[in-house]
Coordinates of C-alpha atoms in Angstrom, one line a residue:
X1 CA 96.6 126.5 83.9
X2 CA 93.1 125.5 82.9
X3 CA 90.4 125.0 85.4
X4 CA 87.8 122.2 84.8
X5 CA 84.8 123.6 86.6
X6 CA 82.7 120.7 85.3
X7 CA 85.1 118.2 86.9
X8 CA 84.5 119.8 90.2
X9 CA 80.7 119.4 89.8
X10 CA 81.2 115.8 88.7
X11 CA 83.5 115.0 91.6
X12 CA 81.0 116.5 94.1
X13 CA 78.4 114.1 92.7
X14 CA 80.9 111.2 92.8
X15 CA 81.5 111.9 96.5
X16 CA 77.7 111.8 97.2
X17 CA 77.6 108.4 95.5
X18 CA 80.8 107.1 97.1
X19 CA 82.4 106.7 93.7
X20 CA 86.1 107.3 92.9
X21 CA 86.3 106.5 89.2
X22 CA 84.0 107.2 86.3
X23 CA 84.1 106.8 82.5
X24 CA 82.2 109.1 80.0
X25 CA 82.3 109.8 76.3
X26 CA 83.3 113.1 74.6
X27 CA 83.3 114.3 71.0
X28 CA 85.3 117.1 69.4
X29 CA 85.4 117.8 65.7
X30 CA 83.4 114.7 65.1
X31 CA 86.1 112.6 66.8
X32 CA 85.2 110.4 69.8
X33 CA 87.0 109.9 73.1
X34 CA 86.5 107.7 76.0
X35 CA 87.3 109.6 79.2
X36 CA 88.2 108.2 82.6
X37 CA 88.3 110.5 85.6
X38 CA 90.1 109.0 88.7
X39 CA 89.9 110.7 92.1
X40 CA 91.5 108.1 94.4
X41 CA 95.0 109.1 93.1
X42 CA 96.6 112.4 93.9
X43 CA 96.9 114.4 91.8
X44 CA 93.6 113.3 90.1
X45 CA 94.0 111.8 86.6
X46 CA 91.9 112.4 83.5
X47 CA 92.6 110.0 80.7
X48 CA 91.3 110.7 77.2
X49 CA 91.5 107.8 74.8
X50 CA 90.9 108.1 71.1
X51 CA 88.6 105.6 69.5
X52 CA 89.6 103.1 66.8
X53 CA 91.9 100.2 66.3
X54 CA 95.1 101.8 67.6
X55 CA 93.9 104.3 70.3
X56 CA 96.1 107.0 71.7
X57 CA 95.6 108.1 75.3
X58 CA 96.3 111.5 76.7
X59 CA 96.8 111.8 80.4
X60 CA 96.0 115.0 82.3
X61 CA 97.0 115.5 85.9
X62 CA 94.3 117.4 87.7
X63 CA 95.1 119.2 91.0
X64 CA 92.8 119.6 93.9
X65 CA 91.5 122.9 92.5
X66 CA 90.5 121.0 89.3
X67 CA 93.3 122.7 87.3
X68 CA 95.7 121.2 84.7
X69 CA 98.6 122.5 82.8
X70 CA 97.7 124.2 79.5
X71 CA 100.7 122.3 77.9
X72 CA 100.2 118.9 76.4
X73 CA 103.0 116.5 75.7
X74 CA 101.2 114.8 72.9
X75 CA 99.8 117.9 71.3
X76 CA 100.8 116.9 67.8
X77 CA 99.0 113.5 68.2
X78 CA 95.9 115.3 69.3
X79 CA 96.0 117.6 66.2
X80 CA 96.5 114.6 64.0
X81 CA 93.6 112.6 65.5
X82 CA 91.3 115.6 65.3
X83 CA 92.3 116.2 61.7
X84 CA 92.7 119.9 62.3
X85 CA 93.8 122.1 59.4
X86 CA 95.9 125.2 59.6
X87 CA 93.7 128.3 60.1
X88 CA 95.6 131.6 59.8
X89 CA 92.8 133.4 61.8
X90 CA 93.0 131.0 64.8
X91 CA 95.8 128.9 66.1
X92 CA 94.3 125.9 67.9
X93 CA 95.5 125.6 71.5
X94 CA 95.0 122.9 74.1
X95 CA 92.8 125.3 76.0
X96 CA 90.4 125.3 73.0
X97 CA 90.1 121.6 73.4
X98 CA 89.8 121.8 77.2
X99 CA 87.0 124.4 77.0
X100 CA 85.0 122.1 74.8
X101 CA 85.7 119.2 77.1
X102 CA 84.7 121.2 80.1
X103 CA 81.4 122.1 78.5
X104 CA 80.6 118.4 77.8
X105 CA 81.6 116.7 81.1
X106 CA 78.5 115.2 82.7
X107 CA 77.5 116.5 86.1
X108 CA 76.8 112.9 87.2
X109 CA 77.9 109.6 85.8
X110 CA 77.1 106.0 86.7
X111 CA 79.6 104.3 84.4
X112 CA 82.7 102.9 86.1
X113 CA 85.9 101.7 84.5
X114 CA 87.3 98.4 85.6
X115 CA 90.8 98.3 87.0
X116 CA 92.1 96.3 84.0
X117 CA 91.2 99.1 81.6
X118 CA 92.9 101.7 83.8
X119 CA 96.1 99.6 84.0
X120 CA 96.3 99.3 80.2
X121 CA 95.6 103.0 79.7
X122 CA 98.0 104.2 82.5
X123 CA 100.8 102.0 81.1
X124 CA 101.1 104.2 78.1
X125 CA 102.1 107.1 80.4
X126 CA 103.4 105.5 83.6
X127 CA 106.2 103.0 84.4
X128 CA 104.0 100.0 85.1
X129 CA 105.8 96.6 85.3
X130 CA 104.4 93.7 83.3
X131 CA 101.7 95.9 81.8
X132 CA 100.3 92.9 79.8
X133 CA 99.5 91.1 83.1
X134 CA 96.2 92.9 84.0
X135 CA 94.4 90.4 86.2
X136 CA 94.9 90.7 89.9
X137 CA 95.6 87.4 91.7
X138 CA 96.6 88.3 95.2
X139 CA 99.3 89.8 97.4
X140 CA 102.9 88.8 98.2
X141 CA 104.6 89.7 101.5
X142 CA 108.2 90.6 100.6
X143 CA 110.3 88.9 103.2
X144 CA 113.5 89.8 101.3
X145 CA 113.8 92.8 99.1
X146 CA 111.4 95.7 98.7
X147 CA 108.3 96.2 96.7
X148 CA 109.3 97.7 93.3
X149 CA 108.2 101.2 92.2
X150 CA 106.7 99.7 89.0
X151 CA 104.5 97.4 91.1
X152 CA 103.5 100.3 93.4
X153 CA 102.5 102.3 90.3
X154 CA 100.5 99.4 89.0
X155 CA 98.7 99.0 92.3
X156 CA 98.1 102.8 92.4
X157 CA 96.7 102.8 88.9
X158 CA 94.5 99.8 89.6
X159 CA 93.2 100.5 93.1
X160 CA 94.3 104.0 94.2
X161 CA 96.7 105.7 96.5
X162 CA 95.4 104.1 99.7
X163 CA 96.3 100.5 98.8
X164 CA 99.6 101.6 97.1
X165 CA 100.7 103.4 100.3
X166 CA 99.7 100.4 102.4
X167 CA 101.8 98.1 100.1
X168 CA 104.7 100.4 100.5
X169 CA 104.3 100.6 104.3
X170 CA 103.9 96.8 104.7
X171 CA 106.4 95.9 101.9
X172 CA 103.7 94.0 100.0
X173 CA 103.5 93.5 96.3
X174 CA 100.4 93.1 94.2
X175 CA 100.4 89.9 92.1
X176 CA 99.3 89.8 88.5
X177 CA 98.6 87.3 85.7
X178 CA 97.8 87.5 82.0
X179 CA 95.4 84.6 82.3
X180 CA 91.8 85.8 82.9
X181 CA 90.6 82.7 84.6
X182 CA 93.3 83.1 87.3
X183 CA 91.9 86.4 88.4
X184 CA 91.1 86.5 92.1
X185 CA 89.7 90.0 92.8
X186 CA 88.1 88.6 95.9
X187 CA 91.5 88.6 97.5
X188 CA 91.7 92.4 97.3
X189 CA 90.9 92.9 101.0
X190 CA 93.4 90.2 102.2
X191 CA 96.0 93.0 102.3
X192 CA 94.5 94.3 105.6
X193 CA 95.2 91.0 107.4
X194 CA 98.7 90.5 106.2

């Protein structure tokens, strides 16, 4: 396990500012990443997206002690993006990358990701239904049938555990569209009156 002490500091600052999600940049070996830290989902999630036309996203689950596994599923993709060459004197390990990341995480951050970006990024790691439909347009009370797991994961990724659990409890599905002008984010709080 690797402990991100800097994420703990950042999270403490986020709590002071009543913020649950932030985005910040990171560079390693002259290669850039866009990082999203999400704390309204348990375990916390840290997404690291490469820059360029066809980005790759790495997902790290962070426990409440700010630790993550030292194993990375997409380790070979990380090596390829970073253009690391074989060094007989030092074998590159995920913890090398994590240490550098930990040293470059800001202690405070005012940049916030929008829910649409999080859905697109999470869809590369999570079972999210209709991942191209990224615009929230309301809620549906399921009179027959149950809310689908893929819909719950989409709701969780977009809005956090609290709303996803409420959807599960009340058997309500989040509704989505791929048409930006049909977005109705103002309906987000309607779930409390359903």
